[in-house]
Each structure stands twice: as structure tokens, then as C-alpha cells.
Coordinates of C-alpha atoms in Angstrom, one line a residue:
X68 CA -26.8 109.3 76.6
X69 CA -24.2 112.1 76.8
X70 CA -24.8 113.4 73.5
X71 CA -28.8 112.5 74.1
X72 CA -28.4 114.8 77.2
X73 CA -26.3 117.5 74.8
X74 CA -28.5 118.3 72.0
X75 CA -31.5 118.6 74.3
X76 CA -29.7 121.1 77.1
X77 CA -28.7 123.3 74.0
X78 CA -32.4 123.6 72.9
X79 CA -33.2 124.0 76.8
X80 CA -30.7 127.0 77.1
X81 CA -31.8 128.0 74.0
X82 CA -35.4 128.7 75.2
X83 CA -33.8 129.6 78.1
X84 CA -31.9 132.5 76.7
X85 CA -35.0 133.8 74.5
X86 CA -37.0 133.8 78.0
X87 CA -34.3 135.5 80.2
X88 CA -33.2 137.8 78.4
X89 CA -32.3 139.9 81.2
X90 CA -29.4 137.3 82.9
X91 CA -27.9 134.8 79.8
X92 CA -27.9 137.8 76.7
X93 CA -23.9 137.3 77.0
X94 CA -23.3 134.5 74.3
X95 CA -20.5 135.8 71.8
X96 CA -22.5 135.1 68.8
X97 CA -26.4 135.4 69.9
X98 CA -28.0 133.8 67.0
X99 CA -26.0 130.4 67.9
X100 CA -26.2 129.0 71.1
X101 CA -23.5 127.1 73.2
X102 CA -22.0 125.1 75.6
X103 CA -19.0 126.5 76.7
X104 CA -20.1 130.1 76.4
X105 CA -22.3 130.6 79.6
X106 CA -20.2 131.7 83.1
X107 CA -20.6 130.1 86.0
X108 CA -23.0 132.4 87.4
X109 CA -25.4 131.9 84.4
X110 CA -24.7 128.1 84.6
X111 CA -25.9 127.6 88.2
X112 CA -28.8 129.8 88.0
X113 CA -29.9 127.1 85.3
X114 CA -29.2 124.0 87.5
X115 CA -31.1 125.6 90.4
X116 CA -33.7 126.4 88.7
X117 CA -34.4 123.0 87.1
X118 CA -33.1 121.0 89.9
X119 CA -35.6 122.9 92.1
X120 CA -38.5 121.9 89.7
X121 CA -37.3 118.3 89.7
X122 CA -37.2 117.8 93.6
X123 CA -40.6 120.0 93.7
X124 CA -42.3 118.0 91.0
X125 CA -41.4 114.6 92.9
X126 CA -42.3 115.7 96.1
X127 CA -45.7 116.2 94.7
X128 CA -45.8 112.6 93.5
X129 CA -45.0 111.6 96.6
X130 CA -47.7 113.7 97.9
X131 CA -50.0 111.9 96.4
X132 CA -48.9 108.6 97.3
X133 CA -48.9 109.4 100.8
X134 CA -52.0 111.1 100.6
X135 CA -51.5 114.4 101.8
X136 CA -53.6 115.7 99.4
X137 CA -55.9 114.4 96.4
X138 CA -58.0 115.1 93.3
X139 CA -61.8 115.5 92.4
X140 CA -62.3 112.2 90.3
X141 CA -60.8 111.3 87.3
X142 CA -58.9 109.0 85.6
X143 CA -55.9 110.3 84.0
X144 CA -52.3 109.6 84.7
X145 CA -51.9 111.3 88.3
X146 CA -55.5 110.3 88.9
X147 CA -53.8 106.6 89.0
X148 CA -50.9 107.5 91.4
X149 CA -53.1 108.4 94.1
X150 CA -54.7 104.6 93.5
X151 CA -50.9 103.5 93.9
X152 CA -51.3 102.4 90.4
X153 CA -48.7 105.0 89.0
X154 CA -48.2 104.3 85.2
X155 CA -45.1 105.1 83.1
X156 CA -46.2 108.3 81.9
X157 CA -45.9 109.7 85.3
X158 CA -42.8 108.8 85.8
X159 CA -41.3 110.5 82.9
X160 CA -40.6 114.4 84.1
X161 CA -38.5 113.8 87.2
X162 CA -36.1 111.8 85.6
X163 CA -36.1 114.3 82.5
X164 CA -36.1 117.4 84.9
X165 CA -33.2 115.7 86.6
X166 CA -31.0 114.1 83.6
X167 CA -31.6 116.5 80.2
X168 CA -32.5 120.0 82.0
X169 CA -30.3 119.7 85.4
X170 CA -27.8 117.0 85.5
X171 CA -26.6 118.0 81.8
X172 CA -25.2 121.4 82.8
X173 CA -23.0 120.6 85.6
X174 CA -20.3 118.8 84.5
X175 CA -19.8 122.1 82.0
X176 CA -20.4 124.1 85.2
X177 CA -17.2 122.6 86.9
X178 CA -15.0 122.0 83.6
X179 CA -15.6 126.3 83.8
X180 CA -15.3 127.2 87.4
X181 CA -12.4 125.1 87.5
X182 CA -10.7 127.2 84.3
X183 CA -11.1 130.5 86.6
X184 CA -10.7 128.6 90.5
X185 CA -14.5 129.5 91.0
X186 CA -13.9 126.6 93.8
X187 CA -17.5 127.6 95.3
X188 CA -19.3 126.6 91.9
X189 CA -17.4 123.5 92.0
X190 CA -18.8 122.2 95.1
X191 CA -22.3 123.7 94.7
X192 CA -22.3 122.1 91.1
X193 CA -21.2 118.3 93.0
X194 CA -23.6 119.1 96.2
X195 CA -26.2 119.3 93.3
X196 CA -24.7 116.3 91.4
X197 CA -25.0 114.3 94.8
X198 CA -28.4 115.4 95.4
X199 CA -30.2 114.6 92.3
X200 CA -28.3 111.1 92.3
X201 CA -30.0 110.4 95.5
X202 CA -33.3 111.4 94.3
X203 CA -33.3 109.4 91.2
X204 CA -32.4 106.3 93.1
X205 CA -35.5 107.1 95.9
X206 CA -37.3 107.3 93.4
X207 CA -36.4 104.4 90.6
X208 CA -34.2 102.5 93.3
X209 CA -31.8 101.3 90.5
X210 CA -30.2 103.4 87.8
X211 CA -27.4 104.8 85.2
X212 CA -24.7 106.5 87.3
X213 CA -21.3 106.0 86.9
X214 CA -21.8 106.1 82.9
X215 CA -24.8 108.2 83.0
X216 CA -22.8 111.4 82.2
X217 CA -20.5 110.1 80.0
X218 CA -20.2 109.4 76.3
X219 CA -21.8 106.2 76.0
X220 CA -25.6 106.8 74.5
X221 CA -26.6 102.8 76.4
X222 CA -25.5 103.6 80.2
X223 CA -25.1 100.6 82.2
X224 CA -27.1 100.7 85.5
X225 CA -25.7 101.2 89.4
X226 CA -26.8 99.3 92.1
X227 CA -28.7 101.7 94.9
X228 CA -25.6 101.0 97.0
X229 CA -23.2 102.3 94.5
X230 CA -25.2 105.4 94.1
X231 CA -26.0 106.1 97.7
X232 CA -21.9 105.9 98.5
X233 CA -21.0 107.5 95.6
X234 CA -23.6 110.6 96.4
X235 CA -21.9 110.9 99.7
X236 CA -18.4 110.8 98.4
X237 CA -19.4 113.3 95.8
X238 CA -20.9 115.0 98.9
X239 CA -17.5 115.4 100.6
X240 CA -16.1 116.4 97.5
X241 CA -18.5 119.5 97.8
X242 CA -18.1 120.0 101.1
X243 CA -14.2 120.6 100.4
X244 CA -14.8 122.8 97.6
X245 CA -17.3 125.1 99.2
X246 CA -14.6 125.3 102.3
X247 CA -12.0 126.8 99.7
X248 CA -11.0 130.2 99.4
X249 CA -11.7 131.9 96.0
X250 CA -9.1 134.1 94.7
X251 CA -10.8 137.6 93.5
X252 CA -10.3 137.6 90.3
X253 CA -13.2 134.1 90.5
X254 CA -16.8 134.9 90.2
X255 CA -18.1 135.7 93.5
X256 CA -21.2 132.5 94.4
X257 CA -23.6 135.8 95.2
X258 CA -23.7 136.4 91.2
X259 CA -25.3 133.3 90.5
X260 CA -26.6 131.7 94.1
X261 CA -30.6 131.8 94.2
X262 CA -30.8 129.7 96.9
X263 CA -28.5 130.6 99.2
X264 CA -27.6 134.4 98.0
X265 CA -23.8 133.0 98.1
X266 CA -23.4 132.7 101.3
X267 CA -21.0 129.6 101.1
X268 CA -21.3 129.1 105.3
X269 CA -24.9 128.2 104.5
X270 CA -23.9 125.8 101.6
X271 CA -21.6 123.6 103.6
X272 CA -24.7 123.6 106.2
X273 CA -27.2 122.6 103.3
X274 CA -24.1 120.1 102.7
X275 CA -24.1 118.8 106.2
X276 CA -28.1 118.4 106.0
X277 CA -28.1 116.3 103.4
X278 CA -25.8 114.2 104.6
X279 CA -27.6 113.9 107.5
X280 CA -30.8 112.9 106.2
X281 CA -29.3 110.6 104.1
X282 CA -27.6 108.5 106.8
X283 CA -30.9 108.4 108.8
X284 CA -32.8 107.2 105.8
X285 CA -30.5 103.9 107.0
X286 CA -32.4 103.2 110.2
X287 CA -33.1 99.2 108.5
X288 CA -29.4 98.7 107.8
X289 CA -27.8 96.8 110.6
X290 CA -25.0 99.3 110.5
X291 CA -27.4 102.3 111.0
X292 CA -25.1 104.9 113.0
X293 CA -27.1 107.4 115.0
X294 CA -23.9 108.7 116.2
X295 CA -22.9 109.4 112.9
X296 CA -26.0 111.0 111.8
X297 CA -25.8 113.5 114.9
X298 CA -22.4 114.2 114.1
X299 CA -23.3 115.8 110.2
X300 CA -26.2 117.4 112.3
X301 CA -23.6 119.2 114.5
X302 CA -22.2 120.8 111.2
X303 CA -25.5 121.7 109.3
X304 CA -28.5 124.4 110.1
X305 CA -28.7 125.6 113.3
X306 CA -31.1 127.8 113.2
X307 CA -34.4 129.0 110.8
X308 CA -31.6 131.4 109.6
X309 CA -29.5 128.7 108.1
X310 CA -32.3 127.4 105.7
X311 CA -32.3 126.9 102.4
X312 CA -35.5 128.0 100.9
X313 CA -36.3 129.1 97.4
X314 CA -38.6 132.2 97.2
X315 CA -41.1 132.1 94.7
X316 CA -42.7 134.3 93.2
X317 CA -46.8 135.2 92.3
X318 CA -46.5 135.8 88.4
X319 CA -45.8 133.1 85.5
X320 CA -43.8 136.4 83.6
X321 CA -40.8 135.3 82.0
X322 CA -39.0 138.3 82.1
X323 CA -38.0 137.4 85.6
X324 CA -34.5 135.7 86.0
X325 CA -35.0 132.4 87.5
X326 CA -38.2 130.9 89.2
X327 CA -40.9 132.5 89.4
X328 CA -44.5 131.0 90.2
X329 CA -44.0 128.0 93.0
X330 CA -43.9 124.5 91.7
X331 CA -46.5 123.3 94.2
X332 CA -48.6 126.4 92.8
X333 CA -48.4 125.0 89.3
X334 CA -48.8 121.4 90.2
X335 CA -51.8 121.6 92.8
X336 CA -52.5 124.7 93.1
X337 CA -55.9 124.7 90.4
X338 CA -59.5 124.0 91.5
X339 CA -59.3 120.2 91.1
X340 CA -57.4 119.4 94.3
X341 CA -58.3 118.7 98.1
X342 CA -56.8 118.3 100.9
X343 CA -57.1 114.4 102.2
X344 CA -58.8 113.2 105.7
X345 CA -55.5 111.5 107.1
X346 CA -53.2 114.4 106.5
X347 CA -55.7 116.9 107.7
X348 CA -56.4 114.7 111.1
X349 CA -52.1 115.0 111.8
X350 CA -53.1 118.5 112.0
X351 CA -56.5 118.7 113.6
X352 CA -55.2 115.8 116.0
X353 CA -58.3 113.7 115.5
X354 CA -56.6 111.0 114.0
X355 CA -56.9 107.6 116.4
X356 CA -55.7 108.4 119.8
X357 CA -54.8 112.2 118.8
X358 CA -55.9 114.8 121.5
X359 CA -58.0 116.9 119.6
X360 CA -56.1 120.3 119.9
X361 CA -55.8 122.0 116.7
X362 CA -52.7 122.6 115.6
X363 CA -51.9 126.2 115.3
X364 CA -50.7 126.3 111.4
X365 CA -54.2 124.2 110.5
X366 CA -56.1 127.3 109.0
X367 CA -52.7 128.2 107.1
X368 CA -52.4 125.0 105.6
X369 CA -55.9 123.5 105.5
X370 CA -58.0 126.2 103.6
X371 CA -61.2 127.7 104.4
X372 CA -63.9 129.2 102.7
X373 CA -66.7 131.6 103.5
X374 CA -70.2 130.4 103.4
X375 CA -73.8 131.7 103.6
X376 CA -75.4 131.1 107.2
X377 CA -79.1 131.0 106.3
X378 CA -80.2 131.4 109.9
X379 CA -78.1 134.7 110.4
X380 CA -78.6 136.1 106.9
X381 CA -74.6 136.2 107.3
X382 CA -71.9 134.9 105.9
X383 CA -69.0 133.0 108.0
X384 CA -65.8 130.9 107.5
X385 CA -66.0 127.5 107.6
X386 CA -63.1 125.5 107.8
X387 CA -62.0 122.4 104.8
X388 CA -63.2 119.1 105.8
X389 CA -60.3 116.1 104.3
X390 CA -61.8 114.0 101.5
X391 CA -61.3 109.9 102.9
X392 CA -59.5 108.2 100.3
X393 CA -58.8 105.4 102.4
X394 CA -62.2 104.8 103.6
X395 CA -64.8 106.7 101.4
X396 CA -66.4 105.8 97.7
X397 CA -66.5 109.5 96.8
X398 CA -63.4 109.4 94.1
X399 CA -65.6 106.4 92.5
X400 CA -68.9 108.3 92.6
X401 CA -67.5 111.4 90.8
X402 CA -66.7 113.2 93.7
X403 CA -65.9 115.7 95.8
X404 CA -67.0 117.8 92.5
X405 CA -65.7 121.8 91.7
X406 CA -67.9 124.4 93.7
X407 CA -68.1 128.3 92.4
X408 CA -69.6 131.0 94.3
X409 CA -72.7 132.3 91.8
X410 CA -75.1 134.9 92.5
X411 CA -78.4 133.1 93.2
X412 CA -82.0 133.1 94.9
X413 CA -84.6 130.5 96.3
X414 CA -85.9 128.2 93.8
X415 CA -88.2 125.9 95.2
X416 CA -88.4 124.5 90.9
X417 CA -84.7 123.5 91.6
X418 CA -85.1 119.9 93.2
X419 CA -81.4 119.5 93.1
X420 CA -80.2 123.0 94.5
X421 CA -82.9 124.5 95.6
X422 CA -81.2 128.0 93.9
X423 CA -81.5 129.6 90.6
X424 CA -78.3 131.2 89.7
X425 CA -78.0 135.0 88.0
X426 CA -77.8 134.8 84.5
X427 CA -77.3 138.4 83.2
X428 CA -74.5 141.0 84.2
X429 CA -78.0 143.3 85.3
X430 CA -78.9 140.5 87.6
X431 CA -75.3 140.3 89.4
X432 CA -74.8 143.5 89.4
X433 CA -78.2 145.3 90.7
X434 CA -80.3 142.8 92.3
X435 CA -80.3 142.8 95.5
X436 CA -82.4 139.3 95.3
X437 CA -79.0 137.7 94.4
X438 CA -77.2 136.9 97.0
X439 CA -73.2 135.1 96.4
X440 CA -73.7 130.9 97.8
X441 CA -71.6 128.1 97.3
X442 CA -73.3 126.3 93.5
X443 CA -72.8 123.8 91.7
X444 CA -73.8 122.8 88.2
X445 CA -73.7 119.4 89.1
X446 CA -77.6 117.5 88.6
X447 CA -76.4 114.5 91.5
X448 CA -78.0 115.2 94.4
X449 CA -75.6 113.1 96.3
X450 CA -72.8 115.9 95.2
X451 CA -74.3 119.3 96.2
X452 CA -72.8 118.2 99.6
X453 CA -69.5 118.7 98.3
X454 CA -68.8 121.9 99.3
X455 CA -67.5 121.0 102.4
X456 CA -64.6 120.4 101.0
X457 CA -62.6 123.4 100.3
X458 CA -60.7 123.7 96.7
X459 CA -57.0 124.4 97.1
X460 CA -57.0 127.0 94.9
X461 CA -55.1 130.2 94.9
X462 CA -54.9 132.8 91.9
X463 CA -51.5 134.4 90.7
X464 CA -51.1 137.9 90.7
X465 CA -50.5 138.8 87.5
X466 CA -54.0 136.4 87.1
X467 CA -56.3 139.0 88.8
X468 CA -57.3 141.9 86.4
X469 CA -60.5 143.2 87.3
X470 CA -60.5 144.1 90.8
X471 CA -59.6 147.9 91.1
X472 CA -57.4 147.7 94.5
X473 CA -55.1 144.7 93.7
X474 CA -53.6 145.2 97.3
X475 CA -56.7 143.4 98.4
X476 CA -54.7 140.1 99.1
X477 CA -58.0 138.4 100.1
X478 CA -58.8 138.2 96.3
X479 CA -55.8 138.1 94.8
X480 CA -55.2 134.3 96.6
X481 CA -58.5 133.5 96.3
X482 CA -61.2 132.5 93.6
X483 CA -64.3 134.7 93.5
X484 CA -66.9 134.2 90.7
X485 CA -70.1 135.9 91.8
X486 CA -71.4 139.3 92.8
X487 CA -69.8 142.1 90.8
X488 CA -68.6 145.0 93.4
X489 CA -71.4 147.8 92.1
X490 CA -74.4 145.3 94.0
X491 CA -75.4 146.1 97.0
X492 CA -75.1 143.0 98.7
X493 CA -71.7 143.0 98.6
X494 CA -70.6 143.2 101.7
X495 CA -69.4 141.5 105.1
X496 CA -72.4 140.1 105.2
X497 CA -72.3 137.9 101.5
X498 CA -70.3 135.4 101.0
X499 CA -67.3 136.1 98.4
X500 CA -64.3 133.7 98.7
X501 CA -64.1 130.5 98.0
X502 CA -60.8 129.4 99.6
X503 CA -58.4 130.9 101.7
X504 CA -55.9 128.6 99.6
X505 CA -52.9 126.7 101.1
X506 CA -49.3 127.5 102.5
X507 CA -47.3 125.6 100.4
X508 CA -49.9 125.8 97.4
X509 CA -50.0 129.4 97.0
X510 CA -47.8 131.4 93.6
X511 CA -45.7 132.5 96.1
X512 CA -45.4 129.6 98.6
X513 CA -41.5 129.1 99.8
X514 CA -39.8 125.7 98.8
X515 CA -38.3 124.8 101.8
X516 CA -35.6 122.5 100.7
X517 CA -33.2 121.7 103.5
X518 CA -34.3 123.6 106.9
X519 CA -33.2 123.4 110.6
X520 CA -36.9 122.1 111.4
X521 CA -36.3 118.8 109.9
X522 CA -32.5 118.6 110.9
X523 CA -34.6 118.7 114.5
X524 CA -36.7 116.4 113.9
X525 CA -33.6 114.1 112.1
X526 CA -31.8 114.7 115.8
X527 CA -35.2 113.7 117.4
X528 CA -35.4 110.9 115.9
X529 CA -32.0 109.6 116.0
X530 CA -31.6 110.6 120.2
X531 CA -34.8 108.3 120.4
X532 CA -33.1 105.4 119.0
X533 CA -30.5 105.8 121.2
X534 CA -32.4 106.0 124.3
X535 CA -32.0 109.8 125.5
X536 CA -35.4 110.3 125.4
X537 CA -34.7 113.5 127.1
X538 CA -32.9 114.7 124.7
X539 CA -35.1 113.5 121.9
X540 CA -38.1 115.3 123.4
X541 CA -36.2 119.2 123.2
X542 CA -35.5 118.4 119.6
X543 CA -38.7 117.6 118.8
X544 CA -39.9 120.3 120.5
X545 CA -37.4 122.4 119.0
X546 CA -38.6 121.0 115.5
X547 CA -42.2 122.3 115.6
X548 CA -41.2 125.9 116.8
X549 CA -39.1 126.0 113.7
X550 CA -41.6 125.0 111.0
X551 CA -44.0 127.8 112.8
X552 CA -41.2 130.1 112.9
X553 CA -40.3 129.4 108.8
X554 CA -43.8 129.6 107.8
X555 CA -44.0 133.2 109.9
X556 CA -40.9 134.1 107.9
X557 CA -43.6 133.9 104.9
X558 CA -46.6 135.0 106.5
X559 CA -45.3 138.2 107.8
X560 CA -45.5 139.3 103.9
X561 CA -49.1 139.2 103.9
X562 CA -51.7 141.0 104.4
X563 CA -53.1 139.6 108.0
X564 CA -56.5 138.0 106.5
X565 CA -57.7 135.0 107.4
X566 CA -55.1 131.8 106.5
X567 CA -52.3 134.2 106.0
X568 CA -52.0 135.5 109.6
X569 CA -48.3 135.5 111.2
X570 CA -48.8 132.9 114.1
X571 CA -48.2 134.5 117.5
X572 CA -46.2 133.3 120.3
X573 CA -48.8 132.9 122.1
X574 CA -50.3 130.4 119.8
X575 CA -46.9 128.3 119.7
X576 CA -46.8 128.7 123.4
X577 CA -49.9 127.4 124.0
X578 CA -49.7 124.7 121.7
X579 CA -46.3 123.6 122.4
X580 CA -47.8 123.1 126.4
X581 CA -50.9 121.2 125.2
X582 CA -52.2 118.0 124.7
X583 CA -51.2 117.3 121.3
X584 CA -47.6 118.1 122.4
X585 CA -45.5 115.5 124.1
X586 CA -44.3 116.7 127.5
X587 CA -42.3 114.6 129.1
X588 CA -39.8 112.1 128.0
X589 CA -42.1 109.5 129.1
X590 CA -44.7 110.7 126.9
X591 CA -42.4 111.2 123.6
X592 CA -43.4 108.5 120.8
X593 CA -41.6 107.9 117.4
X594 CA -45.0 108.0 116.5
X595 CA -45.1 112.0 117.9
X596 CA -42.0 112.4 116.4
X597 CA -42.9 111.4 113.1
X598 CA -46.0 113.2 113.0
X599 CA -44.9 116.5 113.7
X600 CA -41.9 115.8 111.2
X601 CA -45.0 114.9 108.3
X602 CA -46.5 117.9 108.7
X603 CA -43.4 120.3 108.8
X604 CA -41.6 118.1 105.9
X605 CA -45.4 118.7 103.8
X606 CA -45.2 118.1 99.8
X607 CA -41.7 116.6 100.1
X608 CA -40.2 113.3 99.1
X609 CA -38.5 113.1 102.8
X610 CA -42.7 112.0 103.6
X611 CA -42.5 109.1 101.4
X612 CA -39.3 108.1 102.4
X613 CA -39.9 108.2 106.1
X614 CA -43.2 106.3 105.3
X615 CA -41.0 103.7 103.4
X616 CA -38.9 103.4 106.6
X617 CA -41.3 102.8 109.1
X618 CA -43.1 100.5 106.7
X619 CA -46.3 102.6 106.8
X620 CA -48.8 101.8 109.5
X621 CA -47.2 98.2 109.8
X622 CA -46.7 97.9 113.8
X623 CA -42.7 98.5 114.5
X624 CA -41.6 95.7 116.7
X625 CA -40.2 98.3 118.7
X626 CA -42.2 101.9 118.5
X627 CA -45.9 100.6 117.3
X628 CA -47.8 101.9 114.6
X629 CA -46.0 105.3 114.1
X630 CA -48.7 106.6 111.4
X631 CA -51.7 105.4 112.7
X632 CA -55.2 105.4 110.4
X633 CA -52.9 105.0 107.5
X634 CA -53.9 102.6 104.4
X635 CA -54.6 101.7 100.8
X636 CA -56.7 104.0 99.0
X637 CA -60.1 103.0 99.0
X638 CA -59.9 103.2 94.9
X639 CA -57.2 100.3 94.9
X640 CA -58.5 97.9 92.7
X641 CA -57.6 94.7 90.2
X642 CA -55.2 96.8 88.4
X643 CA -53.2 98.3 91.2
X644 CA -53.2 94.9 92.7
X645 CA -51.5 93.7 90.4
X646 CA -48.3 96.1 91.3
X647 CA -48.4 94.5 95.1
X648 CA -47.6 90.6 95.2
X649 CA -49.0 90.4 98.7
X650 CA -52.3 91.3 100.7
X651 CA -50.8 91.7 104.0
X652 CA -49.7 94.9 105.3
X653 CA -47.0 93.2 107.0
X654 CA -45.5 92.4 104.0
X655 CA -42.9 95.3 102.5
X656 CA -44.5 93.9 99.0
X657 CA -48.4 95.0 99.8
X658 CA -46.7 98.7 100.2
X659 CA -45.3 101.5 97.3
X660 CA -41.7 101.1 97.1
X661 CA -40.7 102.8 94.2
X662 CA -42.2 104.2 90.6
X663 CA -41.0 102.6 88.1
X664 CA -38.3 103.4 85.1
X665 CA -39.4 106.3 82.9
X666 CA -40.0 105.7 78.9
X667 CA -36.5 107.5 78.0
X668 CA -34.8 104.4 79.4
X669 CA -37.3 101.7 78.6
X670 CA -37.0 102.8 74.9
X671 CA -34.0 103.9 74.9
X672 CA -31.6 102.1 76.7
X673 CA -33.5 98.8 76.9
X674 CA -30.8 96.5 77.3
X675 CA -29.6 97.4 80.7
X676 CA -32.9 98.5 82.0
X677 CA -34.1 94.6 81.9
X678 CA -30.9 93.2 83.6
X679 CA -31.1 96.2 86.5
X680 CA -33.5 94.2 88.2
X681 CA -35.4 91.0 87.9
X682 CA -38.9 92.4 88.4
X683 CA -37.9 95.9 85.7
X684 CA -40.4 94.6 83.1
X685 CA -42.7 93.7 85.6
X686 CA -45.8 96.0 87.2
X687 CA -44.6 94.7 90.4
X688 CA -42.0 96.7 90.2
X689 CA -43.6 99.5 92.1
X690 CA -43.5 97.5 95.4
X691 CA -39.6 96.3 95.3
X692 CA -38.4 98.1 97.9
X693 CA -34.9 100.7 96.5
X694 CA -31.8 99.6 98.1
X695 CA -31.9 101.8 101.6
X696 CA -35.0 100.4 102.1
X697 CA -34.6 96.8 103.0
X698 CA -32.5 95.7 105.6
X699 CA -29.1 94.3 105.2

């Protein structure tokens, strides 16, 4: 297996060297890639870049399962994830991103760094080694681990328990090496660290943050220890300043050193994505039992669009509705369809939309009879109302070529396809923005990898389980504030237009004092803690981990329903049912528990794959719990 990874890694490095020549032009022989030449700083950059892709892309897949986001109608492999009928074609990338592009670089980095006593690089490599394999067991369950990066091209599988404790042990080794003092001759961590800028203390806090996360995932086990979780939290992130965040750039240019446009933008930033009603209800507090108080983060996370109000003749902002993929048949009826803004004029002969679209540049540019409106060429009358579901669309900065003032952020971040600027109707009374976009899906959105707000919610849960409701309340409120402050760090970079304004202290204070937030220890529930954690951890694997821990919307014997209103997607069909042996929601096999193993293992390591799990080659593997998701 190591040989296969080595070959693929050399190819990946060769491509990387041609694309990122600013920081990889260091080979002894520029015409021949070598696995031993790159220095620790160069190797770490490649590892961080590819691991971020693996981690964030896993979060995208998890978000389709946990119904934070959905696509417009379709039947591709990723559409089937949203039906809980995950296909093998959709499971390859996390595996390949980890083993081929990331893990294959770790051992060479450790070898190179050890030779020059660059202990901080050794520690960083060990931390990512642990993190990556824990991600693999979260996704796939059983996995090659102890033999995975060795010489055996058909490595045996390890069970989840072996992987879990192996990762914890590796994390301890990482902490030990990160705590060492490097000699002056060693490459400083700052030379290659794109996550924490070489701040070793932030790396150590990252390690303890991961430890707290993983120990808290053991809540179904009889040996779950909240005190061990709390002990890890004492050494984890203590403020927003300690966050490990990837700062993406709003460009696809390949001459930049490191990651450019965000992975969520790449994965779900097009016109075909919509927010789900279940997720949006968390922000607007309109779920069953919700307070109805709108969270100030709503307009930053849920897109708004500008609509033409025929009664006033002016434009107005409207918050998108969420697509109800649990109870509605909309996706089975080819919706929601994509809408655009076009120059149109009323046309009673058009029995579908009642509009005529400008067909010439002259009409767009000079004819005041044409006004910008939402418009679709879809002929199905039922689809004409789909403009209430606003696209999560975000342009990349380098895509914007035709505006005279590219500093006008409103257009840099949103799609426009209507009247040209020269038209006299192009003013504040005319529609011109289809979507304000979404905080985590813009091209320059931050990648919140492990952050203080997560630590607060883990602390709230651990204390709540111990019966310390007062301490849990304090941590829960701190988590809400910490997430808003983490958002504000990025929101300060933007021109203050709708959807990108900094959330002012007055709004934060009002929300924290509102009915949407527990005000007393007696009011606090596990559902309230996890509602806020779900929002703060948007588009991450941990949300799926948490949902599995609490068995989704099944009433917990102690805490009741933790995720109200959540259920199987409306599109769940006979093909999906083949993956789930039970039709009883209280049965763990009713819900998604993992993704199936990818084609690389099926095709090249078949014997070990088949031995790894009694349902390895059955469709029911999707509902087979991973190790930490079972009682013991």
C-alpha cells in the first residue's frame, strides 16, 4: 500500500511544484521530483493544504446527511447522499484526500524533521496523523491503520477501538514533541505553518481541543468520563484568539502559496444549492417549541435576495425560505429551480410568468420599460414560486471582470444578470442582487477547524451530564458569544452591506438575553446546548458525530428529544430502505451511521475489506454503527 501511495504522492507533489512554484522550487534536479528533497516547511504546507481539503469536504458530505443544506433536484451521486442512499462514487474523496495526498507525506516529514531536530514539525505531523485517522474511522468505521502506511500493499484492517486509542496515543506524542525546544538550526515552525502562524502554543491547544472532542464522542460508552473531557478542556482553546482557522482567499489563482478559495465555496457555492428548512429553523427559532426569536447570525448565514415590489415600485430584501426536504415533495417535482435576475417587462401573453425578457443589449441598456425581476425559463407553473428559495451563490473575486468598480463588494459576492449599469432603471429602486451569499460558503470564508466556541459547548455538555447546570449555562452562553465573535473576525473584513455586517454588541447582548437562549440553570436543556452547537459547527463532521451520539430525533431516556423535527428525507425511497434494516426510528439501524468503504479498498484490498465487517459488502453497512457510536 505504501508503494501505491508513494507513486501517487510523487505525482501530486510534481503537480504541486508546477502550480506552486513560489515555495516548492527547491529540488536539486528541477526536472525530476524527489520524495526526500522537500524541507519540513514545504512538506507541512502540502499536508495542511490537502488535509484541509479532506476535512472540509467530509464536512460537506456530513452536511447533506444532517440536512443543513440541499441541492436543487437531481439524481447524481451527491443527490443520493441527501436521500441517505450514499453511493460508493461519493465516498472516494475523503479516503483519497487523506491517504494519497496527505498521509503519504507524513512519514517523510517526520523523518526529515527528526534529522534536523525540528520537533515542532514532528509534533504537527503526528497531530495531523491522529486527526486524519480519527476522521477516517468517523466516516468509514474499520480501516487499515497499523499497516496502512507501511510496505504491505494489502494492509489488514483495524477495528474502530484500535484506531481510536491509537489516535489518542499519537496525539500525546504530538503534544510531547510540540512542547520541546528546537535548536536554532532547526527550521522554525513559522516557516511552514499556514494554520497557526508557527504559534506552538496554539498547536498544543489544538491537540487538547481534539482530545476533548474525541473523548466527548464516547458518551454512549459506560466508561465515558466527563472529568477527563473537562481536564482536556483546561489545556485547550481559552478564547477566540486561540482558534485554529484556515484563512481562505477569494481567488482560484494557482500561483498562490497554499490554499486559495474555500472548500465549502468549491463544493456548494454554486447556483444549485439551497439552505434547508430544518437548519434555517434553528436560526430563526421556528422549530417545534422554538421561541420565534431570530438569531442575529441568520442574515449572515441564510442568504437574502432583492425582489421587485410591484405595489411600491421599489426593491426590497427578502430572507430566503428553507427547503423542507423532510416533509415536502419539492425535489421530486424538479424543484427548486434556478432563478436569475433578468431585465423583463410585463407580458400578459406569457401565461407562465407573465413577463417578457429583454432579448437585445439595447433593451437591457436603454429601454426604461424593462425592470430587473427574478425570472426563470422553466415552463412549469408550480416552479414559478421557487424564487422564495434563494440560491447560496457566491462569486469568486477573480470571476468579476465587467464591473467598473471591483471594490463594490455587493457585486463581488453575488450573481447579477440583468440590466446593465447604463440603463436608467439601474438604481436603488431596481432589483440587482440575487443573493447575499452565506458566511461559510463564500470564496474567502474562514475554515473554523478547532475553535473556542466548540470547546465551550463541549464543556456545557460535560458539565450538564455531571449535573452542574449552572456551570453548563455559563459555558453554553460563552459558546454562543464565542461563535459570533469568531464570525465577526471575518465580517470586519467586508464592506458593511446586508449579509456581511459585523454583529454589533447590542444585538449580541439582546440575543443572549432573549427567549431563544436559556436564562437560568433550570431552563437549560441538552437540546438547547446542541441547537447552538449545531449552528456554531455548521458544515463540519462533528455535527454528524453529535447527531449519531444522540440518535438524531429519537427521545433520549435522560435528555428527551435533542434534535426536534429532524427526520428521514421525503425522497427516502425503496432503494434507500435497502440500506436500513429497521423502519423503527428507535432502532439505531434506522439512521445513517457511516459511509461505505471507497472503491480503492474494494478493488485493491478486497480480502481484508470483506473481513473487516460482516456487512462490508452489503448496502446495510450505511446503518452499521461505528465503534464509538455503540454502547459497551
